[in-house]
mmCIF file with all atom_site columns, C-alpha atoms in Angstrom:
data_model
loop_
_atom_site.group_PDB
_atom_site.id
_atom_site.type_symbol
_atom_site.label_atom_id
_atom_site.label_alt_id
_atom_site.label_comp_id
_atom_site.label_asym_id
_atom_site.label_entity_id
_atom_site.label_seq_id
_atom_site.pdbx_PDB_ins_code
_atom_site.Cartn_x
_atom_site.Cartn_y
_atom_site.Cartn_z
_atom_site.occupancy
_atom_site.B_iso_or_equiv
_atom_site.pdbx_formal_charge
_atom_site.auth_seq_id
_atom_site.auth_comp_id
_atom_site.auth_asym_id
_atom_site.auth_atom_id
_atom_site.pdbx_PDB_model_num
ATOM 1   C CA . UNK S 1 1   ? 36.637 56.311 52.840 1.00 0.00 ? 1   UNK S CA 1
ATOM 2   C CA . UNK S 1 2   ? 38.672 53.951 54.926 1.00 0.00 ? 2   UNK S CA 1
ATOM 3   C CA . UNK S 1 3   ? 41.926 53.736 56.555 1.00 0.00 ? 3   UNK S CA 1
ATOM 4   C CA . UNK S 1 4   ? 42.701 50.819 54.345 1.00 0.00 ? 4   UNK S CA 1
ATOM 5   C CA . UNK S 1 5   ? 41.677 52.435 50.814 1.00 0.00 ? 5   UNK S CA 1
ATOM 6   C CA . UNK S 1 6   ? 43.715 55.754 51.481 1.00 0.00 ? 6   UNK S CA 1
ATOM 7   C CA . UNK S 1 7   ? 46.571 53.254 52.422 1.00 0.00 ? 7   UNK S CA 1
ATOM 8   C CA . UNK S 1 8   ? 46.368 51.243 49.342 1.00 0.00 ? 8   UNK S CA 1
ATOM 9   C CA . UNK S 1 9   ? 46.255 54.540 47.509 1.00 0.00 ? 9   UNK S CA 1
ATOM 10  C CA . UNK S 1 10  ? 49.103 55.863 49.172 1.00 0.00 ? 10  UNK S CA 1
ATOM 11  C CA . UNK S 1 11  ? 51.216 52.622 48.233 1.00 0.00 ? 11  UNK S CA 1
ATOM 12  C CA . UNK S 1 12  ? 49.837 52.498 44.553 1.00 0.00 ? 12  UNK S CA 1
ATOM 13  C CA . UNK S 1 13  ? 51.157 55.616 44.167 1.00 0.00 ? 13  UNK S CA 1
ATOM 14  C CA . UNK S 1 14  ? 54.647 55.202 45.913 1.00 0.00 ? 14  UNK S CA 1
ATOM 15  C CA . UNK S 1 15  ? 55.071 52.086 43.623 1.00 0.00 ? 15  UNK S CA 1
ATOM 16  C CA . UNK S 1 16  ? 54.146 53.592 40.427 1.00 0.00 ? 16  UNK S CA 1
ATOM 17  C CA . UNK S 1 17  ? 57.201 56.670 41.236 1.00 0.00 ? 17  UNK S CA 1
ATOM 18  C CA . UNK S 1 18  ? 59.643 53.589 42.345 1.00 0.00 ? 18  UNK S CA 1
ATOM 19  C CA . UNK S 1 19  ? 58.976 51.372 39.004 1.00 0.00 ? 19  UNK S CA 1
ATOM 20  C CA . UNK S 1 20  ? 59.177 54.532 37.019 1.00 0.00 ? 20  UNK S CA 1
ATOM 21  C CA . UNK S 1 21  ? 62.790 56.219 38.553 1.00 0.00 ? 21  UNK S CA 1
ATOM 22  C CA . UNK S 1 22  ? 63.836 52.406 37.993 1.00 0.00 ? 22  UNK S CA 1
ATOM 23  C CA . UNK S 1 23  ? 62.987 52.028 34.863 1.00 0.00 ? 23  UNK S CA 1
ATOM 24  C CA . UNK S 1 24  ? 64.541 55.184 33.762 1.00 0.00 ? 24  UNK S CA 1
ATOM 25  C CA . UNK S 1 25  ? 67.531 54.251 35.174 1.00 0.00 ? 25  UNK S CA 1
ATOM 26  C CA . UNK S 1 26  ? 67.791 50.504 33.752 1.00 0.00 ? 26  UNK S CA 1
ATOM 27  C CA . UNK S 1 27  ? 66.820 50.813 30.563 1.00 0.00 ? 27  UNK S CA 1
ATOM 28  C CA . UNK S 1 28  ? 67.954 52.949 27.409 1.00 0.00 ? 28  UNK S CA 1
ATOM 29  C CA . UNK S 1 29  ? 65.971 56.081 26.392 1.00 0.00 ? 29  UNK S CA 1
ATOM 30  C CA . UNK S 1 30  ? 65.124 56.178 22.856 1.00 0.00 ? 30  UNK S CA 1
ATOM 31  C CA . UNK S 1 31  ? 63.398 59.270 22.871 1.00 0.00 ? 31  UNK S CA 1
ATOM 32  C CA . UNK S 1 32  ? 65.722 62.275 23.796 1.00 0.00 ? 32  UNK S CA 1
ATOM 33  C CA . UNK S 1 33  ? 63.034 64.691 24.857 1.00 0.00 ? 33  UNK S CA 1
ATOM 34  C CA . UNK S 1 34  ? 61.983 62.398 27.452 1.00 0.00 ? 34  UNK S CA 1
ATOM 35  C CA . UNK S 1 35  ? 61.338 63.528 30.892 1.00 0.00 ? 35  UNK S CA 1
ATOM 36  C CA . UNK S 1 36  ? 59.900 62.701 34.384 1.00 0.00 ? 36  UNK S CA 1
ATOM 37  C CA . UNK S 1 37  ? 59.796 64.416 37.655 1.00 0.00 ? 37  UNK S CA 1
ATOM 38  C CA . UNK S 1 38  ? 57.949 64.461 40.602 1.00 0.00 ? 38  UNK S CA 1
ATOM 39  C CA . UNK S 1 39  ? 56.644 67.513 42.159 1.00 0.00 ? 39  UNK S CA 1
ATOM 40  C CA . UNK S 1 40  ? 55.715 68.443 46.276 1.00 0.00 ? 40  UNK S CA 1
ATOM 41  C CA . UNK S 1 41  ? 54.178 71.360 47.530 1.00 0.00 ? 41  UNK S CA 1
ATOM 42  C CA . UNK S 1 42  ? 51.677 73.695 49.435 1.00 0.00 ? 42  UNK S CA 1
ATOM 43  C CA . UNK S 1 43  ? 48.162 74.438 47.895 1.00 0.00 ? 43  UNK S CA 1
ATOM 44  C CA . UNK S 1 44  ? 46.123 77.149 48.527 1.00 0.00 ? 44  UNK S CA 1
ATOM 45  C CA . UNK S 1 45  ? 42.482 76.272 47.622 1.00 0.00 ? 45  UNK S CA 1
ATOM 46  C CA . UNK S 1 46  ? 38.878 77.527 47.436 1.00 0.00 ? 46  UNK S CA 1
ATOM 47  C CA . UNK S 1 47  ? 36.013 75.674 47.580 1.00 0.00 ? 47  UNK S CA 1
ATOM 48  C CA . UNK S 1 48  ? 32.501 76.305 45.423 1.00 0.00 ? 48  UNK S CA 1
ATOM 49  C CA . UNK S 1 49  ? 30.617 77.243 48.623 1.00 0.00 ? 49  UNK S CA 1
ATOM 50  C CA . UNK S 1 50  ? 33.449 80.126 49.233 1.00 0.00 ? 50  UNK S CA 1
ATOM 51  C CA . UNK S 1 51  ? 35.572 79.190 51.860 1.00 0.00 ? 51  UNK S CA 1
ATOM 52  C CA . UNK S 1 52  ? 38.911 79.229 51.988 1.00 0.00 ? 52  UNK S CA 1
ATOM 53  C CA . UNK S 1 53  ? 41.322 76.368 52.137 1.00 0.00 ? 53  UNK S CA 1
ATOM 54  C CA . UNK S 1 54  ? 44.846 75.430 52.311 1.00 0.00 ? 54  UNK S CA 1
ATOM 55  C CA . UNK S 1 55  ? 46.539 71.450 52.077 1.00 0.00 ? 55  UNK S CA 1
ATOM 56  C CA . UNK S 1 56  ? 49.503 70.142 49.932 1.00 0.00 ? 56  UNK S CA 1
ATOM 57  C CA . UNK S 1 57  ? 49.783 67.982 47.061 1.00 0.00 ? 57  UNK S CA 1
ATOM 58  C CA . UNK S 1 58  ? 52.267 65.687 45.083 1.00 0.00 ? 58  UNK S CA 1
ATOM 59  C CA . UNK S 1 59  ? 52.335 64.762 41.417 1.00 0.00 ? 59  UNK S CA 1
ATOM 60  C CA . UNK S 1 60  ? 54.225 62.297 39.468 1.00 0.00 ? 60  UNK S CA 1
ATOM 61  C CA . UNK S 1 61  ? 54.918 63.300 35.603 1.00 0.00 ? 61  UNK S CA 1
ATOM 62  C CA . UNK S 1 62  ? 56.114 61.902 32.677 1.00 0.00 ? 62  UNK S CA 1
ATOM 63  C CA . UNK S 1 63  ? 56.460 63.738 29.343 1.00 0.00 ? 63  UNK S CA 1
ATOM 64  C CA . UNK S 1 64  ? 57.179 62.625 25.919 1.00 0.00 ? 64  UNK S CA 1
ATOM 65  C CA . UNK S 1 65  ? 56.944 64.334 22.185 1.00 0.00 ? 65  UNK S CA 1
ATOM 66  C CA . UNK S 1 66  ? 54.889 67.320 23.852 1.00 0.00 ? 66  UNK S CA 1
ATOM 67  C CA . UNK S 1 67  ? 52.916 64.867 25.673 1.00 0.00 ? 67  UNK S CA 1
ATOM 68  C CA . UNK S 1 68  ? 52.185 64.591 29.607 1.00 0.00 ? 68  UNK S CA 1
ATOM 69  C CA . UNK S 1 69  ? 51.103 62.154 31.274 1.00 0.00 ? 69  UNK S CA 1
ATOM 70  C CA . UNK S 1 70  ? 50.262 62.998 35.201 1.00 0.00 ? 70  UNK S CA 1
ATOM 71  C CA . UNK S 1 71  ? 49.233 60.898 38.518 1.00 0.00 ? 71  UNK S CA 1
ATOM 72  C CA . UNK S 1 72  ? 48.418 63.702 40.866 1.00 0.00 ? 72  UNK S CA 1
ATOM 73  C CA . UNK S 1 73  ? 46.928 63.635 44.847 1.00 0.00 ? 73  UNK S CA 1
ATOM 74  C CA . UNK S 1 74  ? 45.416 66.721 46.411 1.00 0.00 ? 74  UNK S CA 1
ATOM 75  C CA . UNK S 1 75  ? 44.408 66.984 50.519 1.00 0.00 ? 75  UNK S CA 1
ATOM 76  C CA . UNK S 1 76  ? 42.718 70.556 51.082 1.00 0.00 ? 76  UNK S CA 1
ATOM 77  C CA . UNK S 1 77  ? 40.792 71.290 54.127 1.00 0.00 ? 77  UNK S CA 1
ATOM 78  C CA . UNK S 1 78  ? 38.947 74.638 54.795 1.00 0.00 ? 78  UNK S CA 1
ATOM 79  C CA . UNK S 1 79  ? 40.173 76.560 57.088 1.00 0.00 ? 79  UNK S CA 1
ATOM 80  C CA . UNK S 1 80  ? 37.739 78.745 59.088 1.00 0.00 ? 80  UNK S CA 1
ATOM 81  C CA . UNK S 1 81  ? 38.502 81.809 61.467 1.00 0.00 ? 81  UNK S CA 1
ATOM 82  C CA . UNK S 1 82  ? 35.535 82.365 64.080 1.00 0.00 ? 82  UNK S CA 1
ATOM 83  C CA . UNK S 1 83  ? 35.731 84.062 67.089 1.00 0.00 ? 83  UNK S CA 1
ATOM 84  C CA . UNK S 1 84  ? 32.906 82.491 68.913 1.00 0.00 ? 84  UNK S CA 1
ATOM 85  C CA . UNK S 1 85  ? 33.286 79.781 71.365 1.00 0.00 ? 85  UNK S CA 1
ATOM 86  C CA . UNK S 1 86  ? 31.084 77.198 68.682 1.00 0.00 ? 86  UNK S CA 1
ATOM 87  C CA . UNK S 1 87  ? 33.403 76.021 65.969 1.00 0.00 ? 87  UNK S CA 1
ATOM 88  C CA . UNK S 1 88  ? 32.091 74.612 62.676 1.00 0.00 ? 88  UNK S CA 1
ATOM 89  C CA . UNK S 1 89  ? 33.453 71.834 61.595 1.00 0.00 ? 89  UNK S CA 1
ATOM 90  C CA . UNK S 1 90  ? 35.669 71.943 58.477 1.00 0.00 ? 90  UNK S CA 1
ATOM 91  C CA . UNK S 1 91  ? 35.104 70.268 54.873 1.00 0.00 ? 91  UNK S CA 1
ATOM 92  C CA . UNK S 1 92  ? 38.596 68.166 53.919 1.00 0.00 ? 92  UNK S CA 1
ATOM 93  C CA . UNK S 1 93  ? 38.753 66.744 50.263 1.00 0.00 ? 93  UNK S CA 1
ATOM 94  C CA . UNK S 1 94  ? 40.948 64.760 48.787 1.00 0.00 ? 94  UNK S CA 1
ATOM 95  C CA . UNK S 1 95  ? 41.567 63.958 45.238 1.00 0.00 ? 95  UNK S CA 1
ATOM 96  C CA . UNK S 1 96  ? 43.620 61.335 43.423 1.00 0.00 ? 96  UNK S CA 1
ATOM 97  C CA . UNK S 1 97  ? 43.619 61.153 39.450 1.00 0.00 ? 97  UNK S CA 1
ATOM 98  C CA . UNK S 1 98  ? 45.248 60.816 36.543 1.00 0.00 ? 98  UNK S CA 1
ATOM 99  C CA . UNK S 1 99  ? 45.355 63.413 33.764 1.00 0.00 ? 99  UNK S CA 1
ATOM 100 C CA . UNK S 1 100 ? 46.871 63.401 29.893 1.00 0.00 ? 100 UNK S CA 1
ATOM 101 C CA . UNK S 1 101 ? 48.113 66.948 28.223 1.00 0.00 ? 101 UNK S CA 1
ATOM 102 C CA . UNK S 1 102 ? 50.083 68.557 26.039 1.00 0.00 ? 102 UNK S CA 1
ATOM 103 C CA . UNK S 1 103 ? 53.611 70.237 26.869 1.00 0.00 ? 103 UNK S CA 1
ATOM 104 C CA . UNK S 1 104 ? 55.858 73.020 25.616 1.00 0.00 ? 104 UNK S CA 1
ATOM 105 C CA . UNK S 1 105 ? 59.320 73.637 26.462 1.00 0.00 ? 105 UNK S CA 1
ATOM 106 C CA . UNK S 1 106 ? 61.529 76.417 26.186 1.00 0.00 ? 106 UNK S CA 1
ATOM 107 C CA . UNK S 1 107 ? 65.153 76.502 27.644 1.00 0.00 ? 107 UNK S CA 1
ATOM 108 C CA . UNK S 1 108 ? 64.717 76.367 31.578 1.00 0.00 ? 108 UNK S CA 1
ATOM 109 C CA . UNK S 1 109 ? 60.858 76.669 31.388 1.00 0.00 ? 109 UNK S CA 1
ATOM 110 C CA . UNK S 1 110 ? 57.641 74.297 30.570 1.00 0.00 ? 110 UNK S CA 1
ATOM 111 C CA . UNK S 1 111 ? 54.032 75.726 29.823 1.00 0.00 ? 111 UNK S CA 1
ATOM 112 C CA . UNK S 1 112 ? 52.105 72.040 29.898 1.00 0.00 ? 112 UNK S CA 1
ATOM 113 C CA . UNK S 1 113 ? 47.445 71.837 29.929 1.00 0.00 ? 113 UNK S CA 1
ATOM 114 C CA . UNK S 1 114 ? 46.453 68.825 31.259 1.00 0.00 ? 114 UNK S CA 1
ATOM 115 C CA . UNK S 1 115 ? 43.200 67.418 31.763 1.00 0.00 ? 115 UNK S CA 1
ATOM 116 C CA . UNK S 1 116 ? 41.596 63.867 33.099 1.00 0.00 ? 116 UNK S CA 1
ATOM 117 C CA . UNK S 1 117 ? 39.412 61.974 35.542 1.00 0.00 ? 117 UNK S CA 1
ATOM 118 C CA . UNK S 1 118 ? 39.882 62.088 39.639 1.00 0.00 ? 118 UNK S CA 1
ATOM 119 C CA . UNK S 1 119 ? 37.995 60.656 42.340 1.00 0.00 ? 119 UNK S CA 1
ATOM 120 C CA . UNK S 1 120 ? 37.235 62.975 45.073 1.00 0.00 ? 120 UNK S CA 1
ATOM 121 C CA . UNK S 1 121 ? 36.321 61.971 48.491 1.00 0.00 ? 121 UNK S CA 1
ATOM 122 C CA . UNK S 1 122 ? 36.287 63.533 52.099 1.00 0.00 ? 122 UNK S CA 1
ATOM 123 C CA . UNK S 1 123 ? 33.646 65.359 54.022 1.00 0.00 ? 123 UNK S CA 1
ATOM 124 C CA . UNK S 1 124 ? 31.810 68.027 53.352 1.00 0.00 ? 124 UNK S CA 1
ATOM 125 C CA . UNK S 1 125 ? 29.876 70.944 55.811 1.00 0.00 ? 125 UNK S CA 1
ATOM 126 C CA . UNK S 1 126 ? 26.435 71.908 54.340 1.00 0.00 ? 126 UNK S CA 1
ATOM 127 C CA . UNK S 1 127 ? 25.287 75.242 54.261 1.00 0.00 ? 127 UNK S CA 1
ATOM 128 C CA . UNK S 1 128 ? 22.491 75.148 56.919 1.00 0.00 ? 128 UNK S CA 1
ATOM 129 C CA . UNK S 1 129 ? 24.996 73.841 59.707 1.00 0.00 ? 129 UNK S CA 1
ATOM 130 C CA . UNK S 1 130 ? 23.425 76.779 62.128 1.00 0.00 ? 130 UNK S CA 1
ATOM 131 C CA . UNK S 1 131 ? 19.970 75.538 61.744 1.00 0.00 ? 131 UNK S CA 1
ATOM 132 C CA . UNK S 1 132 ? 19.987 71.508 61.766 1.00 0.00 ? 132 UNK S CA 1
ATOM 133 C CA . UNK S 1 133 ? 21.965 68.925 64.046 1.00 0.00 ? 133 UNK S CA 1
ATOM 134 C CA . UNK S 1 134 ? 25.828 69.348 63.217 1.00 0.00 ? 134 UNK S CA 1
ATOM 135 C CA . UNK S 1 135 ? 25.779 65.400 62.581 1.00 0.00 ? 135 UNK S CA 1
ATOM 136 C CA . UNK S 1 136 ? 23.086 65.654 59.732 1.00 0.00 ? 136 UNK S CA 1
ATOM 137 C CA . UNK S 1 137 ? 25.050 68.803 58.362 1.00 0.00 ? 137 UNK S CA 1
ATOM 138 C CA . UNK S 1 138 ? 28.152 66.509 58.162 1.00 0.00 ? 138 UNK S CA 1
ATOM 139 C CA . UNK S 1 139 ? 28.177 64.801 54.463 1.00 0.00 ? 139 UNK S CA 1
ATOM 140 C CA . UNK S 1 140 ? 30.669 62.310 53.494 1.00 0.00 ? 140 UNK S CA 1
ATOM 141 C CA . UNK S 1 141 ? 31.730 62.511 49.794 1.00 0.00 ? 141 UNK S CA 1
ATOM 142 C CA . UNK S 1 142 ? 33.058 60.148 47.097 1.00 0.00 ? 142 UNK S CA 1
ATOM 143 C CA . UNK S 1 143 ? 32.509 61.080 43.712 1.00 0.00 ? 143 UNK S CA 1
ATOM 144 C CA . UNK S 1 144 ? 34.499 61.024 40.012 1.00 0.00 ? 144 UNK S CA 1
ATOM 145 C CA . UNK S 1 145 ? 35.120 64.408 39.543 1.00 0.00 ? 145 UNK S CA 1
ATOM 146 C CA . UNK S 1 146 ? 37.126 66.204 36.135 1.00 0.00 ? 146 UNK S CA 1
ATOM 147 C CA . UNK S 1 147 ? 40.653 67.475 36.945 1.00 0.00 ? 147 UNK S CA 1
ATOM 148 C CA . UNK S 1 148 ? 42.433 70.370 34.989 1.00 0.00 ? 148 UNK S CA 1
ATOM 149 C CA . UNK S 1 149 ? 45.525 72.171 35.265 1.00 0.00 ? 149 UNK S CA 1
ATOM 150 C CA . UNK S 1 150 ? 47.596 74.468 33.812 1.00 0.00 ? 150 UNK S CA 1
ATOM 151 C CA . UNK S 1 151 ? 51.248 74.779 34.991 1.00 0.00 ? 151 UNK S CA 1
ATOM 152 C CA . UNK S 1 152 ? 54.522 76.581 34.774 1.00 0.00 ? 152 UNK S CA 1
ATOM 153 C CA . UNK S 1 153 ? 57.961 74.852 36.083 1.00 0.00 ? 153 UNK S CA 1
ATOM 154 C CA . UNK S 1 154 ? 61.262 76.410 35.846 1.00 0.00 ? 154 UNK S CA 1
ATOM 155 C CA . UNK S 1 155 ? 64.539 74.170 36.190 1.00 0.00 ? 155 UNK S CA 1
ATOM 156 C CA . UNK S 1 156 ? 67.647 75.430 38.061 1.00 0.00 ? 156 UNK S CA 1
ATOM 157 C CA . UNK S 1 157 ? 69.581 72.808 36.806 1.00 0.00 ? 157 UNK S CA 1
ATOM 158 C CA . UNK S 1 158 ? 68.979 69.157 35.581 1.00 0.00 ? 158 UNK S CA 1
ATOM 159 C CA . UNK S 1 159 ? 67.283 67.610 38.533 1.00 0.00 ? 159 UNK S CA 1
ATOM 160 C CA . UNK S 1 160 ? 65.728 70.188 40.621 1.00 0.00 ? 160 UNK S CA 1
ATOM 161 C CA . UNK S 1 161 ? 63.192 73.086 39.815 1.00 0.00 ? 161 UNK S CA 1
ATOM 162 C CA . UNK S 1 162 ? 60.101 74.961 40.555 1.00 0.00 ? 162 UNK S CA 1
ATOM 163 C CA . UNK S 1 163 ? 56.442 74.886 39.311 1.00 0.00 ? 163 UNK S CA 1
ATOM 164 C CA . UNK S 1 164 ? 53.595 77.242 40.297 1.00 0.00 ? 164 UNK S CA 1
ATOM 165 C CA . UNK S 1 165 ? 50.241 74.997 38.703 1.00 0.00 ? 165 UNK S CA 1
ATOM 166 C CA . UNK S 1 166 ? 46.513 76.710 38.462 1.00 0.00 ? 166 UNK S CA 1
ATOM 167 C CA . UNK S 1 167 ? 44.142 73.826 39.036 1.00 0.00 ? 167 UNK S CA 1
ATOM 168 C CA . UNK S 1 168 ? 40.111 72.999 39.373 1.00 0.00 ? 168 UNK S CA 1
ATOM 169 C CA . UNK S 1 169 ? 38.186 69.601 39.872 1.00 0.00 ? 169 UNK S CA 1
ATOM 170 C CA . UNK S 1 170 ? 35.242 69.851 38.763 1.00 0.00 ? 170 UNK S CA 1
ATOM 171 C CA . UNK S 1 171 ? 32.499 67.154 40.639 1.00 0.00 ? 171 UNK S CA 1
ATOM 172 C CA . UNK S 1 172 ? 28.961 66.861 41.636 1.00 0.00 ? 172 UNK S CA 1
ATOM 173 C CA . UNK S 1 173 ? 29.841 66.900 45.668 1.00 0.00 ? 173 UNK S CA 1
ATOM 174 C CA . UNK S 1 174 ? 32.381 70.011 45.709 1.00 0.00 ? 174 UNK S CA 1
ATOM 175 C CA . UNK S 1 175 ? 34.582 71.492 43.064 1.00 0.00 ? 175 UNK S CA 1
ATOM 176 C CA . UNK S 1 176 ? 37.171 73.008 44.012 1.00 0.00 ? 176 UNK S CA 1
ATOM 177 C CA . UNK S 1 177 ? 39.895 75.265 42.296 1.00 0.00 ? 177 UNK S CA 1
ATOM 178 C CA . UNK S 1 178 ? 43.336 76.790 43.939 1.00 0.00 ? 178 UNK S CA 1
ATOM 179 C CA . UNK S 1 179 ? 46.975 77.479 43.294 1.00 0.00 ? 179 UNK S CA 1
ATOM 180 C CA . UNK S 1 180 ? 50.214 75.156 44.209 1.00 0.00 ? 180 UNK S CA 1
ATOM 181 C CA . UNK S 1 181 ? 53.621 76.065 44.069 1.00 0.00 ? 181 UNK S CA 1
ATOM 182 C CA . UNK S 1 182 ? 55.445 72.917 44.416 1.00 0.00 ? 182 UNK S CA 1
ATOM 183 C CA . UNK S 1 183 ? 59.320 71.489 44.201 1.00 0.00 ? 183 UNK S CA 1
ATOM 184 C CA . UNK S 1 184 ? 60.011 69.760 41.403 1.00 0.00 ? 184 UNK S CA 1
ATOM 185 C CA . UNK S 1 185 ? 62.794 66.808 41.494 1.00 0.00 ? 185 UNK S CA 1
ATOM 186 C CA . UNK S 1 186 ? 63.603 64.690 37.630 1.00 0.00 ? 186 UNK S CA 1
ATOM 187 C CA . UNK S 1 187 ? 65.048 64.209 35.202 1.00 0.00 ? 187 UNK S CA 1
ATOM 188 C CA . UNK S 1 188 ? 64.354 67.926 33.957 1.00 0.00 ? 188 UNK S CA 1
ATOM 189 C CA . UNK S 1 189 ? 66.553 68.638 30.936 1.00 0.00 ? 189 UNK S CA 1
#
């Protein structure tokens, strides 16, 4: 994928946060149980060949009447420990998507499912990297992959909290599943 396309991305997303906080802000909320946040934070990952990864990811949330609604971005790349002087390279995905689920709050702490459609692009190392040219074992991916989630936020007060989310993507290139633990900034309560 280009320079230009992860840029436009990259904006889209950074828009759709500003016009949201905005509107928040300007206009009346009918609905008391409103909320939105956005959440930041490290991901530890694992990819469907085995190896390990690690990355960060941001997400942009708005809930309503036990509904979410979710914009989330992923960047995982597998890290590799050798101890030979021939390094592999490494697989880096990426995944941007939007997902729709159900909530549950209780006091400081939200339960929330979420599921949707993502598309997942980055490179990918095949298995038989030892035995072919390392070019041809190089494969660049793009695909539309299905994103789910299941996550747990705590707020310490009403604009700042935690979440730890359990997450998979599944796709025809390379699914992927992991753990984030993120920081969460809103309008929480």
């Amino acid at each position: 994928m280009s320079k230009v396309m992860n840029i436009k991305i990259v904006l889209s997303f950074i828009l759709l946060f500003s016009v949201s906080i905005y509107s928040q802000k300007e206009t009346p909320v009918v609905v008391s149980d409103s909320r939105i946040w956005f959440g930041m934070g490290a991901v530890i990952s694992n990819f469907e060949n085995g190896g390990a990864s690690g990355g960060f990811g941001g997400d942009l949330n708005y809930a309503s009447k036990g509904k979410l609604f979710k914009a989330r971005c992923l960047y995982v790349k597998e890290v590799t420990i050798f101890l030979s002087e021939s390094m592999p390279p490494e697989s880096k995905i990426w995944e941007s998507g939007l997902l729709f689920g159900f909530i549950s709050q209780k006091w400081k702490k939200r339960i929330s499912c979420a599921a949707g459609i993502s598309y997942v692009g980055g490179t990918k190392v095949l298995d038989n990297y030892d035995e072919v040219n390392s070019q041809d074992a190089i494969k660049d991916i793009g695909t539309v992959g299905l994103p789910v989630e299941v996550q747990v936020l705590f707020s310490f007060d009403r604009e700042v909290g935690a979440g730890v989310t359990v997450f998979g993507d599944l796709n025809s290139e390379n699914s992927f599943g992991g753990i984030t633990v993120s920081l969460i900034m809103g309008k929480l309560r």
